Short mmCIF file of C-alpha atoms in Angstrom, two decimals:
data_model
loop_
_atom_site.label_atom_id
_atom_site.label_comp_id
_atom_site.label_asym_id
_atom_site.label_seq_id
_atom_site.Cartn_x
_atom_site.Cartn_y
_atom_site.Cartn_z
CA UNK A 1 -14.42 10.24 2.77
CA UNK A 2 -11.19 10.37 0.81
CA UNK A 3 -9.82 8.00 -1.79
CA UNK A 4 -6.08 7.83 -2.17
CA UNK A 5 -3.85 5.94 -4.52
CA UNK A 6 -0.21 5.10 -4.18
CA UNK A 7 2.22 5.07 -7.04
CA UNK A 8 4.27 2.23 -5.65
CA UNK A 9 3.03 -1.30 -6.53
CA UNK A 10 0.79 -2.81 -3.90
CA UNK A 11 1.94 -6.14 -2.39
CA UNK A 12 -0.67 -8.87 -2.78
CA UNK A 13 -0.21 -12.63 -2.34
CA UNK A 14 0.50 -14.52 -5.55
CA UNK A 15 0.77 -18.22 -6.31
CA UNK A 16 2.44 -17.87 -9.71
CA UNK A 17 5.41 -15.65 -10.15
CA UNK A 18 7.98 -15.51 -12.93
CA UNK A 19 6.18 -18.11 -15.05
CA UNK A 20 3.61 -15.54 -16.12
CA UNK A 21 6.33 -13.05 -16.98
CA UNK A 22 8.43 -15.46 -18.99
CA UNK A 23 5.48 -16.90 -20.95
CA UNK A 24 4.15 -13.60 -22.22
CA UNK A 25 4.67 -12.91 -25.89
CA UNK A 26 4.78 -9.41 -27.31
CA UNK A 27 2.69 -9.04 -30.48
CA UNK A 28 4.93 -8.88 -33.53
CA UNK A 29 4.48 -6.99 -36.79
CA UNK A 30 5.75 -8.89 -39.86
CA UNK A 31 8.27 -6.57 -41.50
CA UNK A 32 7.53 -7.61 -45.10
CA UNK A 33 3.78 -7.28 -44.58
CA UNK A 34 4.30 -3.94 -42.87
CA UNK A 35 6.36 -2.62 -45.78
CA UNK A 36 3.66 -3.58 -48.29
CA UNK A 37 0.76 -2.29 -46.17
CA UNK A 38 -0.88 1.05 -46.75
CA UNK A 39 -0.35 3.72 -44.08
CA UNK A 40 -3.86 3.12 -42.75
CA UNK A 41 -3.42 -0.66 -42.61
CA UNK A 42 -0.06 -0.23 -40.84
CA UNK A 43 -1.66 1.99 -38.22
CA UNK A 44 -4.46 -0.52 -37.67
CA UNK A 45 -1.99 -3.38 -37.20
CA UNK A 46 0.11 -1.33 -34.80
CA UNK A 47 -2.98 -0.26 -32.84
CA UNK A 48 -4.02 -3.91 -32.53
CA UNK A 49 -0.53 -4.86 -31.33
CA UNK A 50 -0.45 -2.04 -28.78
CA UNK A 51 -3.91 -3.03 -27.53
CA UNK A 52 -2.69 -6.59 -27.02
CA UNK A 53 0.22 -5.23 -24.99
CA UNK A 54 -2.22 -3.27 -22.87
CA UNK A 55 -4.40 -6.35 -22.35
CA UNK A 56 -1.67 -8.44 -20.75
CA UNK A 57 -2.83 -10.95 -18.09
CA UNK A 58 -1.60 -8.63 -15.35
CA UNK A 59 -0.89 -4.94 -15.30
CA UNK A 60 2.63 -3.72 -14.69
CA UNK A 61 2.04 -3.09 -11.00
CA UNK A 62 0.77 -6.64 -10.48
CA UNK A 63 3.78 -8.07 -12.31
CA UNK A 64 6.19 -6.07 -10.16
CA UNK A 65 4.34 -7.47 -7.17
CA UNK A 66 4.80 -11.01 -8.52
CA UNK A 67 8.53 -10.43 -8.72
CA UNK A 68 8.58 -9.11 -5.15
CA UNK A 69 6.59 -12.12 -3.99
CA UNK A 70 9.33 -14.48 -5.20
CA UNK A 71 11.69 -13.03 -2.60
CA UNK A 72 9.05 -12.44 0.06
CA UNK A 73 7.97 -16.08 -0.12
CA UNK A 74 11.56 -17.31 0.25
CA UNK A 75 12.22 -14.95 3.17
CA UNK A 76 8.98 -15.98 4.85
CA UNK A 77 9.94 -19.65 4.59
CA UNK A 78 13.34 -18.99 6.12
CA UNK A 79 11.78 -17.00 8.97
CA UNK A 80 9.36 -19.85 9.68
CA UNK A 81 12.34 -22.22 9.78
CA UNK A 82 14.00 -20.08 12.43
CA UNK A 83 16.56 -18.21 10.32
CA UNK A 84 17.47 -14.97 12.06
CA UNK A 85 16.73 -11.57 10.59
CA UNK A 86 20.43 -10.71 10.83
CA UNK A 87 21.29 -13.71 8.65
CA UNK A 88 18.67 -12.75 6.09
CA UNK A 89 19.95 -9.18 6.01
CA UNK A 90 23.38 -10.46 5.02
CA UNK A 91 22.00 -11.07 1.50
CA UNK A 92 20.82 -7.48 1.01
CA UNK A 93 23.83 -6.39 -1.09
CA UNK A 94 23.01 -9.10 -3.64
CA UNK A 95 19.63 -7.50 -4.40
CA UNK A 96 19.20 -4.58 -6.77
CA UNK A 97 16.33 -2.36 -5.63
CA UNK A 98 13.27 -2.75 -7.85
CA UNK A 99 10.61 -0.32 -6.55
CA UNK A 100 11.06 -1.77 -3.05
CA UNK A 101 14.34 -2.26 -1.21
CA UNK A 102 15.51 -5.57 0.21
CA UNK A 103 14.75 -4.33 3.73
CA UNK A 104 11.23 -3.33 2.64
CA UNK A 105 10.55 -6.83 1.32
CA UNK A 106 12.06 -8.41 4.42
CA UNK A 107 9.72 -6.37 6.61
CA UNK A 108 6.77 -7.53 4.49
CA UNK A 109 7.95 -11.12 4.90
CA UNK A 110 8.19 -10.71 8.67
CA UNK A 111 4.65 -9.38 8.87
CA UNK A 112 3.36 -12.02 6.46
CA UNK A 113 4.92 -14.80 8.54
CA UNK A 114 3.30 -13.45 11.72
CA UNK A 115 -0.11 -13.18 10.07
CA UNK A 116 -0.52 -16.91 10.62
CA UNK A 117 -1.36 -16.08 14.26
CA UNK A 118 -4.60 -14.38 13.26
CA UNK A 119 -7.88 -15.06 11.44
CA UNK A 120 -8.91 -13.18 8.30
CA UNK A 121 -12.18 -12.98 6.38
CA UNK A 122 -11.81 -13.87 2.70
CA UNK A 123 -15.01 -12.20 1.59
CA UNK A 124 -16.98 -9.05 2.34
CA UNK A 125 -19.91 -11.36 3.07
CA UNK A 126 -18.78 -11.38 6.68
CA UNK A 127 -20.02 -7.79 6.97
CA UNK A 128 -23.57 -9.11 6.63
CA UNK A 129 -22.96 -11.45 9.57
CA UNK A 130 -21.52 -8.89 11.96
CA UNK A 131 -23.77 -7.17 14.45
CA UNK A 132 -23.20 -3.57 15.47
CA UNK A 133 -21.91 -2.08 12.21
CA UNK A 134 -24.18 0.89 12.80
CA UNK A 135 -21.18 2.38 14.61
CA UNK A 136 -19.86 3.25 11.11
CA UNK A 137 -21.15 6.32 9.31
CA UNK A 138 -23.66 5.35 6.62
CA UNK A 139 -23.93 1.67 7.63
CA UNK A 140 -27.30 0.16 8.48
CA UNK A 141 -29.07 -3.14 7.92
CA UNK A 142 -30.78 -1.94 4.76
CA UNK A 143 -27.52 -0.91 3.06
CA UNK A 144 -25.24 -3.74 4.18
CA UNK A 145 -26.09 -5.99 1.21
CA UNK A 146 -25.21 -3.28 -1.30
CA UNK A 147 -22.00 -2.44 0.56
CA UNK A 148 -21.00 -6.14 0.58
CA UNK A 149 -21.41 -6.30 -3.20
CA UNK A 150 -19.32 -3.16 -3.69
CA UNK A 151 -16.58 -4.35 -1.32
CA UNK A 152 -16.23 -7.71 -3.06
CA UNK A 153 -15.50 -5.76 -6.25
CA UNK A 154 -13.01 -3.35 -4.67
CA UNK A 155 -11.39 -5.65 -2.09
CA UNK A 156 -8.10 -6.16 -3.93
CA UNK A 157 -7.85 -2.76 -5.60
CA UNK A 158 -4.16 -1.88 -5.21
CA UNK A 159 -3.48 1.54 -3.74
CA UNK A 160 -7.16 2.34 -3.18
CA UNK A 161 -8.40 3.33 0.27
CA UNK A 162 -11.78 4.62 1.38
CA UNK A 163 -11.64 6.40 4.70
CA UNK A 164 -14.91 6.12 6.57
CA UNK A 165 -15.81 7.72 9.88
CA UNK A 166 -17.35 6.47 13.05
CA UNK A 167 -20.99 7.45 13.31
CA UNK A 168 -22.08 10.36 15.46
CA UNK A 169 -24.31 9.70 18.47
CA UNK A 170 -23.56 5.98 18.60
CA UNK A 171 -26.02 4.06 20.73
CA UNK A 172 -24.60 1.85 23.46
CA UNK A 173 -26.76 -0.98 22.13
CA UNK A 174 -24.71 -0.95 18.93
CA UNK A 175 -21.46 -1.09 20.91
CA UNK A 176 -22.65 -4.02 22.98
CA UNK A 177 -23.87 -5.72 19.79
CA UNK A 178 -20.26 -5.76 18.56
CA UNK A 179 -19.31 -7.85 21.57
CA UNK A 180 -21.96 -10.43 20.63
CA UNK A 181 -20.01 -11.48 17.52
CA UNK A 182 -18.43 -14.27 19.53
CA UNK A 183 -17.56 -16.57 16.60
CA UNK A 184 -15.61 -13.96 14.64
CA UNK A 185 -14.97 -11.16 17.12
CA UNK A 186 -11.28 -10.91 16.16
CA UNK A 187 -11.60 -11.97 12.51
CA UNK A 188 -10.09 -9.21 10.39
CA UNK A 189 -11.49 -8.02 7.07
CA UNK A 190 -8.91 -6.19 4.95
CA UNK A 191 -10.31 -4.02 2.19
CA UNK A 192 -10.20 -0.46 0.88
CA UNK A 193 -12.36 0.45 3.89
CA UNK A 194 -10.12 2.21 6.41
CA UNK A 195 -11.54 3.34 9.74
CA UNK A 196 -9.43 5.96 11.51
CA UNK A 197 -6.35 4.73 9.71
CA UNK A 198 -6.85 1.03 10.41
CA UNK A 199 -6.46 -1.04 7.20
CA UNK A 200 -8.61 -3.79 8.70
CA UNK A 201 -11.92 -3.87 10.49
CA UNK A 202 -13.40 -6.40 12.89
CA UNK A 203 -15.92 -6.21 15.73
CA UNK A 204 -12.98 -6.07 18.14
CA UNK A 205 -11.35 -3.17 16.28
CA UNK A 206 -14.59 -1.20 16.00
CA UNK A 207 -15.32 -1.71 19.70
CA UNK A 208 -11.80 -0.58 20.62
CA UNK A 209 -12.12 2.59 18.53
CA UNK A 210 -15.28 3.45 20.47
CA UNK A 211 -13.88 2.52 23.88
CA UNK A 212 -14.09 5.99 25.38
CA UNK A 213 -17.79 6.29 24.56
CA UNK A 214 -18.26 4.09 27.61
CA UNK A 215 -17.17 4.92 31.14
CA UNK A 216 -14.13 2.95 32.30
CA UNK A 217 -16.32 0.83 34.57
CA UNK A 218 -18.75 0.11 31.74
CA UNK A 219 -15.86 -0.74 29.43
CA UNK A 220 -14.22 -3.14 31.89
CA UNK A 221 -17.50 -4.92 32.55
CA UNK A 222 -18.38 -5.10 28.85
CA UNK A 223 -15.11 -6.75 27.74
CA UNK A 224 -14.78 -9.11 30.69
CA UNK A 225 -16.00 -12.12 28.69
CA UNK A 226 -14.31 -11.27 25.36
CA UNK A 227 -10.81 -12.10 24.19
CA UNK A 228 -8.77 -9.50 22.32
CA UNK A 229 -5.43 -9.68 20.49
CA UNK A 230 -2.39 -7.43 20.53
CA UNK A 231 -3.75 -5.75 17.38
CA UNK A 232 -6.55 -4.06 19.32
CA UNK A 233 -4.12 -2.97 22.03
CA UNK A 234 -1.78 -1.63 19.34
CA UNK A 235 -4.65 0.33 17.81
CA UNK A 236 -5.57 1.78 21.20
CA UNK A 237 -1.96 2.87 21.75
CA UNK A 238 -1.75 4.43 18.29
CA UNK A 239 -5.08 6.23 18.71
CA UNK A 240 -3.87 7.50 22.11
CA UNK A 241 -6.88 6.13 23.93
CA UNK A 242 -6.67 6.73 27.66
CA UNK A 243 -4.17 4.42 29.34
CA UNK A 244 -6.70 2.97 31.78
CA UNK A 245 -8.67 1.59 28.82
CA UNK A 246 -5.46 0.18 27.30
CA UNK A 247 -4.60 -1.55 30.56
CA UNK A 248 -8.09 -3.04 30.69
CA UNK A 249 -7.63 -4.39 27.15
CA UNK A 250 -4.29 -5.92 28.08
CA UNK A 251 -6.05 -7.99 30.73
CA UNK A 252 -8.12 -9.60 27.96
CA UNK A 253 -5.14 -10.57 25.77
CA UNK A 254 -3.74 -14.05 26.27
CA UNK A 255 -0.59 -13.68 24.13
CA UNK A 256 0.75 -10.25 25.02
CA UNK A 257 4.15 -11.00 23.44
CA UNK A 258 2.70 -11.49 19.95
CA UNK A 259 3.65 -9.09 17.17
CA UNK A 260 0.95 -6.64 16.02
CA UNK A 261 0.64 -6.68 12.23
CA UNK A 262 -0.78 -3.18 11.71
CA UNK A 263 1.21 -0.05 12.48
CA UNK A 264 1.29 3.67 11.70
CA UNK A 265 4.90 3.67 10.43
CA UNK A 266 5.15 1.89 7.09
CA UNK A 267 8.94 1.51 7.18
CA UNK A 268 9.17 0.05 10.66
CA UNK A 269 8.35 -3.36 12.06
CA UNK A 270 7.07 -3.31 15.62
CA UNK A 271 7.96 -6.72 16.96
CA UNK A 272 5.80 -6.32 20.05
CA UNK A 273 3.60 -3.87 21.92
CA UNK A 274 6.58 -2.41 23.80
CA UNK A 275 8.09 -1.26 20.51
CA UNK A 276 4.82 0.47 19.68
CA UNK A 277 4.61 2.10 23.13
CA UNK A 278 8.11 3.50 22.57
CA UNK A 279 7.11 4.89 19.16
CA UNK A 280 4.16 6.72 20.74
CA UNK A 281 6.24 7.87 23.73
CA UNK A 282 3.78 6.24 26.12
CA UNK A 283 6.04 5.59 29.09
CA UNK A 284 3.30 4.40 31.52
CA UNK A 285 2.22 1.68 29.08
CA UNK A 286 5.85 0.71 28.40
CA UNK A 287 6.37 0.20 32.14
CA UNK A 288 3.12 -1.76 32.44
CA UNK A 289 4.23 -4.03 29.59
CA UNK A 290 7.58 -4.54 31.30
CA UNK A 291 5.68 -5.91 34.29
CA UNK A 292 4.16 -8.44 31.88
CA UNK A 293 7.66 -9.38 30.60
CA UNK A 294 7.14 -7.53 27.31
CA UNK A 295 10.22 -5.43 26.59
CA UNK A 296 11.19 -3.47 23.47
CA UNK A 297 13.33 -5.03 20.75
CA UNK A 298 17.03 -4.59 21.43
CA UNK A 299 19.24 -6.23 18.81
CA UNK A 300 22.43 -4.30 18.19
CA UNK A 301 23.19 -4.10 14.52
CA UNK A 302 19.48 -4.32 13.73
CA UNK A 303 17.12 -2.32 15.95
CA UNK A 304 17.05 -0.84 19.44
CA UNK A 305 14.38 1.01 21.45
CA UNK A 306 16.27 4.27 20.95
CA UNK A 307 16.19 3.68 17.17
CA UNK A 308 12.41 3.33 17.35
CA UNK A 309 12.04 6.45 19.48
CA UNK A 310 14.27 8.54 17.21
CA UNK A 311 12.44 7.32 14.11
CA UNK A 312 9.21 8.56 15.70
CA UNK A 313 10.39 12.01 16.79
CA UNK A 314 8.88 15.07 15.06
CA UNK A 315 10.95 16.11 12.09
CA UNK A 316 10.76 18.07 8.86
CA UNK A 317 10.95 16.65 5.36
CA UNK A 318 14.77 16.79 5.40
CA UNK A 319 14.85 14.95 8.75
CA UNK A 320 15.76 18.08 10.72
CA UNK A 321 14.69 17.55 14.31
CA UNK A 322 11.48 19.28 15.34
CA UNK A 323 10.40 20.57 18.73
CA UNK A 324 10.36 18.01 21.55
CA UNK A 325 7.89 17.84 24.42
CA UNK A 326 8.11 16.24 27.88
CA UNK A 327 6.77 12.89 26.67
CA UNK A 328 9.59 12.70 24.14
CA UNK A 329 12.38 13.50 26.59
CA UNK A 330 10.92 11.33 29.38
CA UNK A 331 10.94 8.30 27.08
CA UNK A 332 14.42 9.02 25.74
CA UNK A 333 15.82 9.53 29.26
CA UNK A 334 14.15 6.30 30.44
CA UNK A 335 15.66 4.27 27.59
CA UNK A 336 19.15 5.67 28.17
CA UNK A 337 18.82 5.00 31.91
CA UNK A 338 18.04 1.36 31.07
CA UNK A 339 21.24 1.01 29.06
CA UNK A 340 19.90 1.09 25.51
CA UNK A 341 22.01 2.45 22.66
CA UNK A 342 21.24 4.08 19.32
CA UNK A 343 22.60 3.24 15.90
CA UNK A 344 24.71 6.13 14.66
CA UNK A 345 24.81 7.36 11.13
CA UNK A 346 27.55 9.95 10.86
CA UNK A 347 28.78 13.23 12.30
CA UNK A 348 30.01 15.89 9.91
CA UNK A 349 31.83 19.19 10.29
CA UNK A 350 31.58 21.67 7.41
CA UNK A 351 31.02 25.37 6.76
CA UNK A 352 27.61 25.09 8.44
CA UNK A 353 29.19 23.73 11.62
CA UNK A 354 28.76 20.34 13.23
CA UNK A 355 25.88 18.06 12.32
CA UNK A 356 24.69 14.75 13.77
CA UNK A 357 22.66 12.10 11.92
CA UNK A 358 21.17 9.20 13.89
CA UNK A 359 19.20 6.35 12.35
CA UNK A 360 18.86 2.58 12.10
CA UNK A 361 19.47 1.14 8.63
CA UNK A 362 16.57 -1.24 9.26
CA UNK A 363 14.33 1.81 9.64
CA UNK A 364 15.65 3.21 6.31
CA UNK A 365 15.54 7.04 6.32
CA UNK A 366 13.50 7.62 9.46
CA UNK A 367 16.34 9.08 11.52
CA UNK A 368 17.01 12.66 12.56
CA UNK A 369 19.59 15.27 11.62
CA UNK A 370 20.66 17.93 14.15
CA UNK A 371 22.73 20.98 13.17
CA UNK A 372 24.71 22.44 16.05
CA UNK A 373 24.45 26.02 14.77
CA UNK A 374 20.66 25.94 14.48
CA UNK A 375 19.83 23.61 17.38
CA UNK A 376 22.61 23.83 19.94
CA UNK A 377 20.63 22.33 22.84
CA UNK A 378 19.41 19.45 20.70
CA UNK A 379 22.90 18.77 19.42
CA UNK A 380 24.31 18.74 22.94
CA UNK A 381 21.53 16.42 24.14
CA UNK A 382 21.71 13.82 21.36
CA UNK A 383 25.49 13.85 20.97
CA UNK A 384 25.69 12.28 24.45
CA UNK A 385 23.63 9.24 23.43
CA UNK A 386 25.52 5.93 23.59
CA UNK A 387 26.06 4.79 19.98
CA UNK A 388 26.42 1.37 18.39
CA UNK A 389 27.99 1.01 14.96
CA UNK A 390 25.79 0.42 11.92
CA UNK A 391 28.11 -2.02 10.15
CA UNK A 392 28.01 -4.77 12.75
CA UNK A 393 26.15 -7.14 10.39
CA UNK A 394 28.29 -9.03 7.88
CA UNK A 395 27.12 -8.76 4.24
CA UNK A 396 27.64 -11.33 1.51
CA UNK A 397 29.40 -10.07 -1.61
CA UNK A 398 29.05 -13.29 -3.63
CA UNK A 399 26.08 -15.59 -4.11
CA UNK A 400 25.84 -19.06 -2.57
CA UNK A 401 23.54 -22.06 -3.02
CA UNK A 402 21.00 -21.05 -0.38
CA UNK A 403 17.27 -20.70 -0.93
CA UNK A 404 17.56 -16.91 -0.64
CA UNK A 405 20.35 -16.75 -3.23
CA UNK A 406 18.26 -18.88 -5.60
CA UNK A 407 15.26 -16.61 -5.07
CA UNK A 408 17.40 -13.55 -5.79
CA UNK A 409 18.53 -15.12 -9.07
CA UNK A 410 14.91 -15.84 -9.99
CA UNK A 411 14.01 -12.23 -9.20
CA UNK A 412 16.82 -11.02 -11.46
CA UNK A 413 15.59 -13.19 -14.35
CA UNK A 414 11.95 -12.20 -13.92
CA UNK A 415 12.87 -8.54 -13.73
CA UNK A 416 14.86 -8.84 -16.98
CA UNK A 417 11.89 -10.55 -18.68
CA UNK A 418 9.50 -7.83 -17.54
CA UNK A 419 11.82 -5.05 -18.65
CA UNK A 420 12.29 -6.68 -22.06
CA UNK A 421 8.53 -7.03 -22.49
CA UNK A 422 7.97 -3.40 -21.50
CA UNK A 423 10.68 -2.17 -23.84
CA UNK A 424 9.18 -4.09 -26.75
CA UNK A 425 5.72 -2.76 -26.04
CA UNK A 426 7.10 0.75 -25.77
CA UNK A 427 8.77 0.29 -29.14
CA UNK A 428 5.40 -0.66 -30.68
CA UNK A 429 3.84 2.42 -29.09
CA UNK A 430 6.57 4.63 -30.55
CA UNK A 431 6.08 3.07 -33.97
CA UNK A 432 2.33 3.69 -33.71
CA UNK A 433 2.85 7.34 -32.86
CA UNK A 434 5.20 7.75 -35.81
CA UNK A 435 2.78 5.98 -38.14
CA UNK A 436 -0.16 8.08 -37.00
CA UNK A 437 1.78 11.22 -37.78
CA UNK A 438 2.40 9.79 -41.24
CA UNK A 439 -1.25 8.94 -41.88
CA UNK A 440 -2.51 12.43 -41.08
CA UNK A 441 -0.93 13.61 -44.30
CA UNK A 442 -2.36 10.80 -46.40
CA UNK A 443 -5.31 10.96 -48.71
CA UNK A 444 -7.09 8.17 -46.86
CA UNK A 445 -7.63 10.34 -43.80
CA UNK A 446 -8.79 13.23 -45.93
CA UNK A 447 -11.18 10.91 -47.76
CA UNK A 448 -12.80 9.79 -44.51
CA UNK A 449 -13.26 13.38 -43.40
CA UNK A 450 -14.70 14.50 -46.73
CA UNK A 451 -17.11 11.55 -46.89
CA UNK A 452 -18.34 12.32 -43.37
CA UNK A 453 -18.97 15.93 -44.32
CA UNK A 454 -20.75 14.94 -47.54
CA UNK A 455 -22.97 12.11 -46.33
CA UNK A 456 -23.59 13.09 -42.68
CA UNK A 457 -25.00 10.38 -40.39
CA UNK A 458 -25.01 7.78 -43.21
CA UNK A 459 -21.31 8.17 -43.97
CA UNK A 460 -20.26 4.87 -42.28
CA UNK A 461 -22.20 2.86 -44.87
CA UNK A 462 -20.43 4.78 -47.63
CA UNK A 463 -17.05 4.03 -46.01
CA UNK A 464 -17.98 0.35 -45.81
CA UNK A 465 -18.77 0.24 -49.50
CA UNK A 466 -15.52 1.99 -50.44
CA UNK A 467 -13.14 0.12 -48.11
CA UNK A 468 -13.93 -1.62 -44.75
CA UNK A 469 -10.48 -0.53 -43.54
CA UNK A 470 -11.73 3.04 -43.55
CA UNK A 471 -14.56 2.11 -41.15
CA UNK A 472 -12.12 0.51 -38.72
CA UNK A 473 -9.87 3.50 -38.98
CA UNK A 474 -12.73 5.89 -38.27
CA UNK A 475 -13.82 4.07 -35.14
CA UNK A 476 -10.27 3.75 -33.86
CA UNK A 477 -9.72 7.45 -34.43
CA UNK A 478 -12.97 8.23 -32.62
CA UNK A 479 -11.98 6.02 -29.69
CA UNK A 480 -8.59 7.69 -29.32
CA UNK A 481 -10.14 11.16 -29.44
CA UNK A 482 -12.65 10.23 -26.75
CA UNK A 483 -10.01 8.71 -24.51
CA UNK A 484 -7.66 11.66 -24.73
CA UNK A 485 -10.20 14.49 -24.83
CA UNK A 486 -10.99 16.67 -21.80
CA UNK A 487 -13.84 15.63 -19.55
CA UNK A 488 -15.77 17.44 -16.86
CA UNK A 489 -17.62 15.88 -13.94
CA UNK A 490 -20.73 15.29 -16.06
CA UNK A 491 -18.62 13.37 -18.59
CA UNK A 492 -16.74 11.31 -15.99
CA UNK A 493 -16.14 7.76 -17.21
CA UNK A 494 -15.85 6.65 -13.57
CA UNK A 495 -19.25 8.05 -12.57
CA UNK A 496 -20.85 6.73 -15.74
CA UNK A 497 -19.47 3.24 -15.06
CA UNK A 498 -20.80 3.28 -11.49
CA UNK A 499 -24.18 4.56 -12.62
CA UNK A 500 -24.40 1.69 -15.14
CA UNK A 501 -23.22 -0.86 -12.53
CA UNK A 502 -20.12 -1.52 -14.64
CA UNK A 503 -18.00 -2.10 -11.55
CA UNK A 504 -15.03 -3.68 -13.29
CA UNK A 505 -14.77 -0.70 -15.62
CA UNK A 506 -14.95 1.69 -12.66
CA UNK A 507 -12.31 -0.33 -10.83
CA UNK A 508 -9.93 -0.24 -13.82
CA UNK A 509 -10.48 3.50 -14.21
CA UNK A 510 -9.60 4.10 -10.56
CA UNK A 511 -6.32 2.21 -10.97
CA UNK A 512 -5.21 4.41 -13.83
CA UNK A 513 -6.55 7.81 -12.76
CA UNK A 514 -6.57 9.79 -9.50
CA UNK A 515 -10.22 10.29 -8.59
CA UNK A 516 -11.53 13.83 -8.41
CA UNK A 517 -13.44 15.05 -5.39
CA UNK A 518 -16.69 14.78 -7.36
CA UNK A 519 -15.93 11.18 -8.29
CA UNK A 520 -14.96 10.40 -4.70
CA UNK A 521 -18.20 11.87 -3.39
CA UNK A 522 -20.24 9.90 -5.93
CA UNK A 523 -18.51 6.64 -4.94
CA UNK A 524 -19.25 7.30 -1.28
CA UNK A 525 -22.93 7.86 -2.05
CA UNK A 526 -23.02 4.55 -3.92
CA UNK A 527 -21.38 2.70 -1.05
CA UNK A 528 -23.59 4.16 1.66
#
């Protein structure tokens, strides 16, 4: 099991946005009182102010998410009202990127709007209701209750993922038990639990992941009375399960044109299963979907099947094209033969020779770059692709009175409020650091140290009798030294919090610190 954390803010639904940001007040230090205070008293007041900053109702990541949600909510409403993606993209130049680009937030809005087609569990309690979870490593009836409790604590942990494996030697009885969850077979539970890359689990997903543990005949007979969604088919395509199993799943999906909401490419929206088949270069499944009237997205100026294919080709970190296999070229040739075009970036000619960059702006930077000198055959092949211009979509340069323009203005104001708050808190932190440097040269600090040396374990009572401020200063100094001092695995605050069942403390620690392998292993033992 591995736990990973992302640095970018995690997008979570929010019902209250800029109001929280605008209503927050940064603790203030009265200048006249500060001037008259002793160095120790000044430090204590600054430490209290900094602590209040750190105890804001939401952490910075959550507040960034609230700002994003202002725009996502407006975009989602417009999508539900039938506004085209091209129209919504026309506002992109009016947005200043704030951790996520306009296109990123639009993609999130698209997925969020389509989520209304599916059912989701709001609590980990559903795990206790599901039959067949023994297909997961470490899951059994005796441990489900404990796992439910842990998952309810970690469910909304931003950036946290716990990758768990399918169990070895799965019994067929457990697989068939998954099919018996008729009331919530396709109800998705989203949590830090990720199974083979899937950010959600359900009986339908777990059964699909284990499809090939049954013979094709057994699989077809088993699913004949169950309904699946496009999400399970998408998972099967992504996991490269044998095509015969995928075709059998398709027969159990009533709405094959629906959009799958989970995908392996974070910067790409797959509007239907055909888009996903293109991205995995699965030509037989693409043709089978065509027979069901499911064809890949082809909107010039936005996204084409060739854009999706090119975004999915093997490439290095600088987008230099990697080695292609027959599946790649078969799919590309098929798309060109069917008249599809690719969005072109630019072609340059410099000292290194000719270079070709192909990408869709809606797929951000997931294109490819081909240098003629280093990849002559690739350059010759891709330079023949029919190209459509990137700048076909008109962009607004001035705001209007639309709902999107109003949301963008609200985002701008909320962002300014958050930045002001952060700057003020940072100023307090800087003042604290300066004051602490001052106090280390003062007699008060020396007095505390000398009293501790003289009176030993009873020194706190002596400090109290001399000046209660000295006691507060001592404990604050001790706290800071503990928080900033080195720690080994035996001293891990995360492990100690878990051992003491202080789950909130462990959760907060995991948000602020990458977990070590020892801490990850300990968490897994607690969960299983």
